[in-house]
CSV table of C-alpha atoms and ligand atoms in Angstrom, one decimal:
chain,number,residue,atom,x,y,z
D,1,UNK,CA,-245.7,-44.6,7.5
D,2,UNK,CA,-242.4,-42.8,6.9
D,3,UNK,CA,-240.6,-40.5,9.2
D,4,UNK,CA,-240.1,-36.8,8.3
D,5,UNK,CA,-237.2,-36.2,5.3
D,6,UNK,CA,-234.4,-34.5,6.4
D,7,UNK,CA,-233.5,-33.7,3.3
D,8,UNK,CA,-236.7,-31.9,2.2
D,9,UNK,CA,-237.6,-29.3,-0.7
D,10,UNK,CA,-240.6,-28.0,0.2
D,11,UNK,CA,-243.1,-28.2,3.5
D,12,UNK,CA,-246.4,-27.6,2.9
D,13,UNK,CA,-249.5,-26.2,4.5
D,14,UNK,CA,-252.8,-26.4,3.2
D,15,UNK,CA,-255.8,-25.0,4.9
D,16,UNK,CA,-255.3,-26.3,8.0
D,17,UNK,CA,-257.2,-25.2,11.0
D,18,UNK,CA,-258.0,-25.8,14.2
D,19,UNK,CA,-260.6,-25.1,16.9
D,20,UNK,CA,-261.0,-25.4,20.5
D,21,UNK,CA,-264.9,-26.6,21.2
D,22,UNK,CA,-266.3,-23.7,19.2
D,23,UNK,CA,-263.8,-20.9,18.9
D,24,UNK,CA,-261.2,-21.6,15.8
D,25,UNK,CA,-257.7,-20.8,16.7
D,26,UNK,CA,-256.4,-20.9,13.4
D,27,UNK,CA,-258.8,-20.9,10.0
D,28,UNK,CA,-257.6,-21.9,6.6
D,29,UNK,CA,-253.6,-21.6,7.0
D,30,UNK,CA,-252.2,-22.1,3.5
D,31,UNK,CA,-247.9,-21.9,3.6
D,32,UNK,CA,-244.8,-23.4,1.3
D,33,UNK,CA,-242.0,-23.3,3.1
D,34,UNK,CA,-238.9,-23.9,1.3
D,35,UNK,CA,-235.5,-25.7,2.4
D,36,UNK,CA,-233.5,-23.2,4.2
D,37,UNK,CA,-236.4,-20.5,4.4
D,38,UNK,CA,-236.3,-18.4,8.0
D,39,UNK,CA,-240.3,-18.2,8.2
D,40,UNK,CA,-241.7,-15.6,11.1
D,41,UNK,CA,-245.2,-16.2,12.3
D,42,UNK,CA,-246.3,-12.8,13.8
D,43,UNK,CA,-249.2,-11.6,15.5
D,44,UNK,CA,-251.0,-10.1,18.2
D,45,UNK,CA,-251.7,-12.0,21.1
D,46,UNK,CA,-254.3,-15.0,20.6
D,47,UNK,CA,-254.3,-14.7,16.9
D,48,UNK,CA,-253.4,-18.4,16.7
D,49,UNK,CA,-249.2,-18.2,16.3
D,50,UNK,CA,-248.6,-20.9,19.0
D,51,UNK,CA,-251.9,-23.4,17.5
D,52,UNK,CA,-250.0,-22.8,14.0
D,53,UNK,CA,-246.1,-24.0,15.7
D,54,UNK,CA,-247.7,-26.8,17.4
D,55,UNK,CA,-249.7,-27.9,14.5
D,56,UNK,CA,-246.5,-27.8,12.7
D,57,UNK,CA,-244.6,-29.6,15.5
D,58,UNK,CA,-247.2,-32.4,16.1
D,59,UNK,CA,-247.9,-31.4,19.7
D,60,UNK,CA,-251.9,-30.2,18.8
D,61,UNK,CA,-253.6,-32.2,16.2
D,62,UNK,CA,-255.2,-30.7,13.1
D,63,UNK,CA,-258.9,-29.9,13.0
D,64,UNK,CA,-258.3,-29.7,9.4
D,65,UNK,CA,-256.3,-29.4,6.9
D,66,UNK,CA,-252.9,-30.9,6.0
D,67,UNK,CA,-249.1,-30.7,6.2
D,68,UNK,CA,-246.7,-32.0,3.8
D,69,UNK,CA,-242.9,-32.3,3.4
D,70,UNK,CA,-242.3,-32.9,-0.5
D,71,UNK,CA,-244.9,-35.5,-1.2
D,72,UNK,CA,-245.0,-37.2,2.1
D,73,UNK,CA,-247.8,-36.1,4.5
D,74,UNK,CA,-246.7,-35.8,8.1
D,75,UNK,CA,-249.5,-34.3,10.3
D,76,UNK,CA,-250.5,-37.8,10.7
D,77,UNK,CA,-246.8,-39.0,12.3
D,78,UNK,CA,-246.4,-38.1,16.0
D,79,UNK,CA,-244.1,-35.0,17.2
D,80,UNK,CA,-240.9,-37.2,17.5
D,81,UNK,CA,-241.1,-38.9,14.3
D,82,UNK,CA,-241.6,-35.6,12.3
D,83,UNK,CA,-237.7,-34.8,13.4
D,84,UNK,CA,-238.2,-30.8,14.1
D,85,UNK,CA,-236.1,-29.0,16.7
D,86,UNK,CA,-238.2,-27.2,18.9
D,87,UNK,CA,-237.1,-24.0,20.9
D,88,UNK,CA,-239.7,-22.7,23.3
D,89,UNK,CA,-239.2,-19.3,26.0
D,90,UNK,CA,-238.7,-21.0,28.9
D,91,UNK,CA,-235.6,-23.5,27.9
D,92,UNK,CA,-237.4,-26.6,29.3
D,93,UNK,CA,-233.2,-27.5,30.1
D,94,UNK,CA,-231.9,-29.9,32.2
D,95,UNK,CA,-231.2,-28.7,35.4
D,96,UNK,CA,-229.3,-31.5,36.6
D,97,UNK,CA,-227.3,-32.2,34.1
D,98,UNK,CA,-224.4,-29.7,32.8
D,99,UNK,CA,-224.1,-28.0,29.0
D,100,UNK,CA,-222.5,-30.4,27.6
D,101,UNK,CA,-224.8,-33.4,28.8
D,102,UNK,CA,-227.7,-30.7,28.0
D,103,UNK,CA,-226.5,-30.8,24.0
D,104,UNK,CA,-225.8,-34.3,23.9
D,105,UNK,CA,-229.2,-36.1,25.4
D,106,UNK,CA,-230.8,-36.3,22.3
D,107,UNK,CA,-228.1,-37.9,20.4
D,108,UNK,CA,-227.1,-40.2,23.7
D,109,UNK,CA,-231.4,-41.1,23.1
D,110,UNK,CA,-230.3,-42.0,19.4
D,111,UNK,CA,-227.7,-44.5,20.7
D,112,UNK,CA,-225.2,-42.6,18.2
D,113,UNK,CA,-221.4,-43.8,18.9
D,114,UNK,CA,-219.6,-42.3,21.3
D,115,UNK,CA,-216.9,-40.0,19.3
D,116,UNK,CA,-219.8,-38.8,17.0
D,117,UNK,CA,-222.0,-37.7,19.8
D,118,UNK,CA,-218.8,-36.0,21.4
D,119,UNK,CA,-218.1,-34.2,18.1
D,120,UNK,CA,-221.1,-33.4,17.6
D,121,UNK,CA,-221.8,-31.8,20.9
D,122,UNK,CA,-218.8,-29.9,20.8
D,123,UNK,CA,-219.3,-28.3,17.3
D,124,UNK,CA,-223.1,-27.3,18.1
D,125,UNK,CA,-221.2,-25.9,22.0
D,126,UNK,CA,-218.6,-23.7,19.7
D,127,UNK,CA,-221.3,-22.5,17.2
D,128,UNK,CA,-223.3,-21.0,20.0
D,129,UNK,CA,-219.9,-19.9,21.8
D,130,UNK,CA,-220.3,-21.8,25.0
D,131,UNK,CA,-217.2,-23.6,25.0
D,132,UNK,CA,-216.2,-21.9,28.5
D,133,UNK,CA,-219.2,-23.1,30.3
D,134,UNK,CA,-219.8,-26.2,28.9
D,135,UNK,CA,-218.9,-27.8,32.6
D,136,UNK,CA,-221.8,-25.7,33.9
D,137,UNK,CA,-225.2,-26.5,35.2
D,138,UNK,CA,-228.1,-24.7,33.8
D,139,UNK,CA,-228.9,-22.2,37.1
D,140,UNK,CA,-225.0,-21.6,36.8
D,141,UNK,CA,-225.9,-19.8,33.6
D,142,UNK,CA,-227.5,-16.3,32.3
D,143,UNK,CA,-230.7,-16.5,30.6
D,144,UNK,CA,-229.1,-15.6,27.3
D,145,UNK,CA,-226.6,-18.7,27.5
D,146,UNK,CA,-229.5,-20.5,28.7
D,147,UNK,CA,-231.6,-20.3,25.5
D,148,UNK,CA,-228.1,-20.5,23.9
D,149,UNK,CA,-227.8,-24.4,25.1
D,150,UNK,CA,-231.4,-24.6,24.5
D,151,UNK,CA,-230.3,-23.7,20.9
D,152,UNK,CA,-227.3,-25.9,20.3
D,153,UNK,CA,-229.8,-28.7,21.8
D,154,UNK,CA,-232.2,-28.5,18.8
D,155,UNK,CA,-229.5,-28.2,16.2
D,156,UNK,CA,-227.3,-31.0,17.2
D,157,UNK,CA,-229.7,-33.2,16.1
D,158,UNK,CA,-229.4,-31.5,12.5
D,159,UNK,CA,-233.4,-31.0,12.3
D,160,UNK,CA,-235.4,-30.5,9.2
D,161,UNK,CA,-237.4,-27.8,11.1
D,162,UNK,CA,-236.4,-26.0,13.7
D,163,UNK,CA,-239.6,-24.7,15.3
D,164,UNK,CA,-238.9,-21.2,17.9
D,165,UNK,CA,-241.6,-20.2,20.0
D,166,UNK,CA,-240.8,-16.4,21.4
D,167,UNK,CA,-237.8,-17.7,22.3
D,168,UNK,CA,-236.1,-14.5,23.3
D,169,UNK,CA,-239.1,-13.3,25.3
D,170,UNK,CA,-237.9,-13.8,28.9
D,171,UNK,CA,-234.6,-11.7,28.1
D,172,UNK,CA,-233.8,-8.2,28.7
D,173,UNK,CA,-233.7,-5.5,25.9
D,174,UNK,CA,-229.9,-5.9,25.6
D,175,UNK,CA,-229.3,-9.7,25.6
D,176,UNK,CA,-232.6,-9.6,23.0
D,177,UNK,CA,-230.7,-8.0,20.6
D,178,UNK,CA,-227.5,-9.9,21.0
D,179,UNK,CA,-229.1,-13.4,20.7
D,180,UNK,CA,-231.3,-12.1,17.7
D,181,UNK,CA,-228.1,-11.5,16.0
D,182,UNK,CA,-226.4,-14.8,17.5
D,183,UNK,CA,-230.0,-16.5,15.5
D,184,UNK,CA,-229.4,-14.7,12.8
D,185,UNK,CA,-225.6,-15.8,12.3
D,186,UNK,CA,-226.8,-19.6,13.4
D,187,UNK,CA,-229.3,-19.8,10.3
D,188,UNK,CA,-226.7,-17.9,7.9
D,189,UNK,CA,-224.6,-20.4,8.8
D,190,UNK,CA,-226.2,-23.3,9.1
D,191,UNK,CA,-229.6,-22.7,6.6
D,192,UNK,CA,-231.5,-24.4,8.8
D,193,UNK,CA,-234.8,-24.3,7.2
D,194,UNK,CA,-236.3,-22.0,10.6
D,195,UNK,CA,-240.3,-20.8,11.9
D,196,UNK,CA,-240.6,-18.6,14.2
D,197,UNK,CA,-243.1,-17.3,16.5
D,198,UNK,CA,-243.3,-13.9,17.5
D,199,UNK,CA,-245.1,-10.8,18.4
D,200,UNK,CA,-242.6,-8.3,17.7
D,201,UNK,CA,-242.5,-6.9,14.6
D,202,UNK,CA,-239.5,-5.6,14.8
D,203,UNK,CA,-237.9,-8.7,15.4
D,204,UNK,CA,-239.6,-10.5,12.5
D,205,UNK,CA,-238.0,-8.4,10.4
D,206,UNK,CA,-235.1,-8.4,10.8
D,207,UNK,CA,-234.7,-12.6,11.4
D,208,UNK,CA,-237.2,-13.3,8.6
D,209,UNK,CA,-236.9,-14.3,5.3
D,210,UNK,CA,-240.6,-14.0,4.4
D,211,UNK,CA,-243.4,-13.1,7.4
D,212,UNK,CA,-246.6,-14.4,8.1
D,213,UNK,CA,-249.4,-12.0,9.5
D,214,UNK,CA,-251.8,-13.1,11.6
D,215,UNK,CA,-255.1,-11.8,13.0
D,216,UNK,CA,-257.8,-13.7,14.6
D,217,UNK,CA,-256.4,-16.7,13.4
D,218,UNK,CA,-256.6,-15.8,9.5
D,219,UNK,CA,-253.7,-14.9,7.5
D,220,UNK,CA,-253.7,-11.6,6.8
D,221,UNK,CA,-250.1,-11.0,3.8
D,222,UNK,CA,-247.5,-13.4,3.5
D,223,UNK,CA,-244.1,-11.7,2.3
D,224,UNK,CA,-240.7,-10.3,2.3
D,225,UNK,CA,-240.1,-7.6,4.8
D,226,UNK,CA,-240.1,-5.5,2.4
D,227,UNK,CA,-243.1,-5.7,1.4
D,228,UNK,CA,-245.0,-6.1,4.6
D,229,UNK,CA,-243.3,-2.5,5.7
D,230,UNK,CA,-243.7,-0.6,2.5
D,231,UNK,CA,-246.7,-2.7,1.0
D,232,UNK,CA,-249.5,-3.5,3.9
D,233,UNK,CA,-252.5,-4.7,2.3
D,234,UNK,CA,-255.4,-3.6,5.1
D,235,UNK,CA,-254.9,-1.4,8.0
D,236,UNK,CA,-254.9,-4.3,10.5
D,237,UNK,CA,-251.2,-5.1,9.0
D,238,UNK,CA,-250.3,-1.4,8.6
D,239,UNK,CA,-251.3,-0.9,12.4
D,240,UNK,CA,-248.8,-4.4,13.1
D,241,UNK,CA,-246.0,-3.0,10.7
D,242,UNK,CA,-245.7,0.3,12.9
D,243,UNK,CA,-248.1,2.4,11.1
D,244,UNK,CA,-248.8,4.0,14.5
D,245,UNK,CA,-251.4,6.8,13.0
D,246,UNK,CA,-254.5,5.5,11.8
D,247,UNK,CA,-256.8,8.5,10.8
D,248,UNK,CA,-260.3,7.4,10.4
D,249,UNK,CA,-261.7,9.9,7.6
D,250,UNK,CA,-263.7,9.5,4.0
D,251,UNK,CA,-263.0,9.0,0.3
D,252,UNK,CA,-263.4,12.0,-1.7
D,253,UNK,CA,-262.8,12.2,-5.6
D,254,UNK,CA,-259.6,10.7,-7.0
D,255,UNK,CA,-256.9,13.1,-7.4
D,256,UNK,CA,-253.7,13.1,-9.9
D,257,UNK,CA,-251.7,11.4,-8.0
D,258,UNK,CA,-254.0,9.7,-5.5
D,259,UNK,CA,-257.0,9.9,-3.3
D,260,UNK,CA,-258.6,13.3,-1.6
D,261,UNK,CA,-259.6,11.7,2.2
D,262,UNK,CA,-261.4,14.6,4.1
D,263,UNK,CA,-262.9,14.8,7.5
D,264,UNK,CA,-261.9,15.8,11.1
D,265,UNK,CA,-261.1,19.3,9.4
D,266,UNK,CA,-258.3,17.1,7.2
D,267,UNK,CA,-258.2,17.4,3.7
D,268,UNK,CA,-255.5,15.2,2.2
D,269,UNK,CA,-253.9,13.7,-1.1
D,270,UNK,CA,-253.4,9.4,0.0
D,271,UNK,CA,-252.3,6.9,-1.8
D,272,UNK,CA,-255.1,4.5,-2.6
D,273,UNK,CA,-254.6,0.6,-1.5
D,274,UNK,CA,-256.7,-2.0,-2.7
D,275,UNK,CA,-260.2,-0.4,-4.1
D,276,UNK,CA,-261.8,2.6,-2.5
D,277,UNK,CA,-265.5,4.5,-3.4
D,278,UNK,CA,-265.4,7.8,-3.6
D,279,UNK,CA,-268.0,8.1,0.1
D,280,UNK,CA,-266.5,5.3,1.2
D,281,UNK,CA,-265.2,5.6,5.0
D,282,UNK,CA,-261.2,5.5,5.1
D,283,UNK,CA,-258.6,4.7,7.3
D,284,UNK,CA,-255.5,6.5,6.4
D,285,UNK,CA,-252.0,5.0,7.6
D,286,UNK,CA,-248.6,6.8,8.2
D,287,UNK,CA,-245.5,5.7,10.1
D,288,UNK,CA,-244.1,8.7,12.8
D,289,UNK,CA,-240.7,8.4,10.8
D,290,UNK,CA,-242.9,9.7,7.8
D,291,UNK,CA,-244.1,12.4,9.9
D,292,UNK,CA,-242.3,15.8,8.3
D,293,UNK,CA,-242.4,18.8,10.7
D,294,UNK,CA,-241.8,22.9,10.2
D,295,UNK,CA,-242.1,24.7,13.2
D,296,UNK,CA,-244.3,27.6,13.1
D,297,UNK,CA,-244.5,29.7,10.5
D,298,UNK,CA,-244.1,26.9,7.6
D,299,UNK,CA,-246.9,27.3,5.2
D,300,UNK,CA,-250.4,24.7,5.3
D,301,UNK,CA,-249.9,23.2,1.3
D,302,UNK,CA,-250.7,19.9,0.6
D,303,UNK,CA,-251.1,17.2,2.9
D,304,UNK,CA,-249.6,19.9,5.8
D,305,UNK,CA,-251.8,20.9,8.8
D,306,UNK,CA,-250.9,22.8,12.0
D,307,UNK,CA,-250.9,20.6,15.6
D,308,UNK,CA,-249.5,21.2,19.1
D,309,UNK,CA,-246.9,19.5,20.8
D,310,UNK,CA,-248.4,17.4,23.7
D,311,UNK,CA,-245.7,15.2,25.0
D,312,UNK,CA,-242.4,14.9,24.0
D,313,UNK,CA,-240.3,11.8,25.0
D,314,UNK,CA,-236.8,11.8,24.3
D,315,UNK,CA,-234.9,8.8,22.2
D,316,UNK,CA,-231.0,9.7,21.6
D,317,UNK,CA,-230.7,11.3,18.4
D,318,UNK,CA,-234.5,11.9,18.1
D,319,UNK,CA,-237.6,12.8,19.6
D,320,UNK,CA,-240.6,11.1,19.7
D,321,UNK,CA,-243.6,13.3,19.8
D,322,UNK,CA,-247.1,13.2,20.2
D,323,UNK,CA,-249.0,16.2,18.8
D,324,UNK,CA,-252.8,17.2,19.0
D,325,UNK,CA,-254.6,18.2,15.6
D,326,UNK,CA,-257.2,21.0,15.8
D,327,UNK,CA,-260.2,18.2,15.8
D,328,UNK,CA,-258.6,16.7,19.2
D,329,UNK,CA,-256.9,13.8,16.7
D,330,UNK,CA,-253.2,12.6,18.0
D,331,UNK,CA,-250.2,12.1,15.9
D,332,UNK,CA,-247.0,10.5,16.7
D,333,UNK,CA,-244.0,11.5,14.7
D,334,UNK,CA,-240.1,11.1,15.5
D,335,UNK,CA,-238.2,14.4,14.5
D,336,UNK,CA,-235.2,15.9,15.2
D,337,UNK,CA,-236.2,19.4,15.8
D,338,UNK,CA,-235.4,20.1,19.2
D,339,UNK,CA,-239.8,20.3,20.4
D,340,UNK,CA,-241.5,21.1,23.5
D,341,UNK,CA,-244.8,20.3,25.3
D,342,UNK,CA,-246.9,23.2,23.9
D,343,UNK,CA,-244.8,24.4,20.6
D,344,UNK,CA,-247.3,24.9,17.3
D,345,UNK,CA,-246.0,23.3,15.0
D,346,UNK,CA,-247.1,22.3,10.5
D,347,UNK,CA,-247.2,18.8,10.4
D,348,UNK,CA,-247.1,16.9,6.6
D,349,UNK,CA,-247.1,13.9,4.6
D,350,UNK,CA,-245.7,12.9,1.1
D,351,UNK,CA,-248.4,11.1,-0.8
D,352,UNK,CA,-246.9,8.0,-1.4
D,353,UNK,CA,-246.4,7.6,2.8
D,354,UNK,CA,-250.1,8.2,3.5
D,355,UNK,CA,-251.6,5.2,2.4
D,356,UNK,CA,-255.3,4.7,2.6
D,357,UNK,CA,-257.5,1.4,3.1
D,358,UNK,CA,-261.0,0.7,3.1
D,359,UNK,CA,-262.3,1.0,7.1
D,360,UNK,CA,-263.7,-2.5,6.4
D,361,UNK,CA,-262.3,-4.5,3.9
D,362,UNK,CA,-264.2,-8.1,3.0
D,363,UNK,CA,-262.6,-9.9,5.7
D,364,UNK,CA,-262.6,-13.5,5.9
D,365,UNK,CA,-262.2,-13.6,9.6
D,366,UNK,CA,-265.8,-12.6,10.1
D,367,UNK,CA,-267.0,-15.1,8.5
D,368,UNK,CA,-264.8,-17.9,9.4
D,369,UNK,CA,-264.5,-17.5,12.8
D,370,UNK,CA,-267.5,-15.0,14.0
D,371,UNK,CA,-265.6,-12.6,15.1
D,372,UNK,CA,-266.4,-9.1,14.7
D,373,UNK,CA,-263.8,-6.9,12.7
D,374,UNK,CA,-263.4,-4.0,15.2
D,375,UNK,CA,-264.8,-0.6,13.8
Q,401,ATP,P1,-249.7,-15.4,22.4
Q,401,ATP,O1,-248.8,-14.5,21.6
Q,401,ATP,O2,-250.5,-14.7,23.5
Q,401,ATP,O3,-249.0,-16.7,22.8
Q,401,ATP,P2,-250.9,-16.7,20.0
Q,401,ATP,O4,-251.0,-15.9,18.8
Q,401,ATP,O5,-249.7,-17.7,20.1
Q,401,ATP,O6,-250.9,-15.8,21.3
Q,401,ATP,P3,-252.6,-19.0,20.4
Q,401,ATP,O7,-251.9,-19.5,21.7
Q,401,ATP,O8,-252.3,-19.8,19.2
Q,401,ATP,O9,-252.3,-17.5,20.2
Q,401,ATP,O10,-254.1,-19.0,20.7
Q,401,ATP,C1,-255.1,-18.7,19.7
Q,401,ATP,C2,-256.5,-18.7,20.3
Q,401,ATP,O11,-256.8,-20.0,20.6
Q,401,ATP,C3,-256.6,-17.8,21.5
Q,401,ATP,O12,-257.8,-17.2,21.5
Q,401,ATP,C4,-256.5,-18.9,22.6
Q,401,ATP,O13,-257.3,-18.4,23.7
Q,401,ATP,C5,-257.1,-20.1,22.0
Q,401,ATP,N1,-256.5,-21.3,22.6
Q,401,ATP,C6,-255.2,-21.7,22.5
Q,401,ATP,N2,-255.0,-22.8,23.1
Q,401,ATP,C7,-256.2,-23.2,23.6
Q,401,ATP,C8,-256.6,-24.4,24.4
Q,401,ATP,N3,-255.7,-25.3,24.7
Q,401,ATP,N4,-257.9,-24.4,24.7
Q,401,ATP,C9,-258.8,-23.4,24.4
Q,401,ATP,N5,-258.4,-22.4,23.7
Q,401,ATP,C10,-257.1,-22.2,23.3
């Protein structure tokens, strides 16, 4: 048996799975990574992100299924011959030892010589700008330069994976968004091939090269961000993707330019994704950006309705509102128009932002797994 290449094309995944006694984690995972791709797993909670890393990293074994690097199967080698760099939330560093002899264990383990470990250490120190606290222990440190050494610890040893588990999660809002950047540069930079576990969507986006829905431990769409944002195929990834109105109404006929979806006094033009019957119940999906408002007075055409203003939560340049349809229905919508609790207000969608699924689309889930696809 061979050791993991570092100088891999392609990693594979192909169906793999894995249960715990009777409940399945993950079900059927198919994936090709390729060399320098930044992967984001993402998910809600239990859906089966952190059974799909550890598979990957060799710390849970496979129920089934198997994972490849080029033509060499590795879920049979153990986690330290597989040669990933692994990042997890809480930095798992060193706390007796300082930055510098944090970096450099794992090369020290190698029994690499002296001026290379040193060189190395130093470069991986200056790429994640820690050079003035390399002399420092661990609890000397912020938690943002402490995930930073936990970073330059996996990519000193120049990984062919480099496996992040919600790395960022015990940060504040505002060191968040400096490391994302910081991870961002690092994989620029380097094009370390990169997955990464998260549940925020908004940071899968903008790290990821392509993203991997998850739900109930089934893949749900693989793709760009692009595609994921503008492109959701079912609800369940609309809802994920920040589709934060989900109206639950019914197929009528088709129209010109779309579908008619009627109920809860609602009758609107949607654009139809995947296969709907006219009958058929709907769930119709539209961001709050895509939310247009008129104040009073603005004339009920297509796809416009009237609503109240119901609370009103202010974010900078815009407002983020949540307004009450006749039928009792909420909508959230960001706007700019200076609202208040109470204001009536014409509401409205273009047709190409109201995208309509099926309620239940032939989920594999259910049957994979047994659990029930929430109504
Ligand atoms: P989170 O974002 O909360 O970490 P996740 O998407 O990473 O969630 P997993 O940790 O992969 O989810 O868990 C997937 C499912 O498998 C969950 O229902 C969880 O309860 C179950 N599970 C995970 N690890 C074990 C275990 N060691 N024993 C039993 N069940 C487990």
């Amino acid at each position: 048996m061979t050791s993991g290449d570092p100088s891999f094309e392609t990693l594979r995944l192909q169906q793999v799975g894995r249960t715990f006694g009777r409940q399945a984690a993950l079900t059927g995972l198919d994936l090709e990574i390729r060399k320098g791709e930044f992967i984001a797993l993402l998910g809600p909670s239990g859906c089966g992100k952190s059974t799909a890393l550890n598979c990957l990293a060799g710390l849970l074994p496979l129920t089934s299924g198997s994972i490849w690097q080029d033509d060499v199967r590795i879920d049979t080698l153990p986690a330290e011959r597989r040669g990933f760099g692994m990042v997890f939330q809480n930095y798992a560093l060193f706390p007796h030892l300082s930055v510098r002899r944090n970096v450099a264990f794992g090369l020290t383990m190698r029994r690499l010589p002296k001026a290379e470990v040193t060189r190395r250490t130093e470069d991986a120190i200056r790429l994640v700008k820690l050079e003035e606290h390399a002399h420092k222990l661990p609890g000397q440190l912020s938690g943002g330069q402490q995930q930073r050494v936990a970073i330059a610890r996996a990519i000193v040893l120049e990984p062919s994976l480099v496996l992040m588990d919600e790395p960022l999660s015990n940060l504040d809002a505002k060191l968040r968004l400096e490391m994302r950047t910081e991870i961002r540069r690092l994989h620029q930079s380097l094009g370390l091939t990169t997955v990464y576990v998260t549940h925020d969507q908004e940071e899968a986006l903008s790290l990821a090269d392509r993203l991997v829905v998850l739900r109930d431990g089934t893949v749900q769409q693989i793709g760009t961000p692009q595609d994921l944002h503008t492109r959701p195929v079912n609800w369940h990834v609309a809802d994920f993707m920040g589709y934060r109105n989900l109206l639950r109404l019914r197929a009528g006929a088709r129209a010109d330019d779309g579908v008619v979806v009627e109920g809860d006094g609602l009758r609107l033009v949607a654009t139809e994704v995947g296969d709907i019957s006219e009958g058929a119940d709907v769930v119709v999906a539209v961001r709050p950006e895509d939310v247009v408002v008129s104040e009073s007075g603005g004339s009920a055409g297509l796809n416009r309705f009237p609503a109240t203003v119901d609370v009103v939560e202010y974010q900078g340049r815009e407002l983020a509102v949540e307004a009450r349809m006749a039928s009792g229905v909420r909508l959230h919508l960001l706007t700019q128009h200076r609202l208040a609790p109470g204001d009536e207000i014409v509401v409205g969608a273009p047709v190409e932002r109201l995208l309509a699924f099926a309620a239940e689309e032939p989920s594999r889930s259910s049957a994979d797994t047994g659990v029930q696809v929430p109504a």
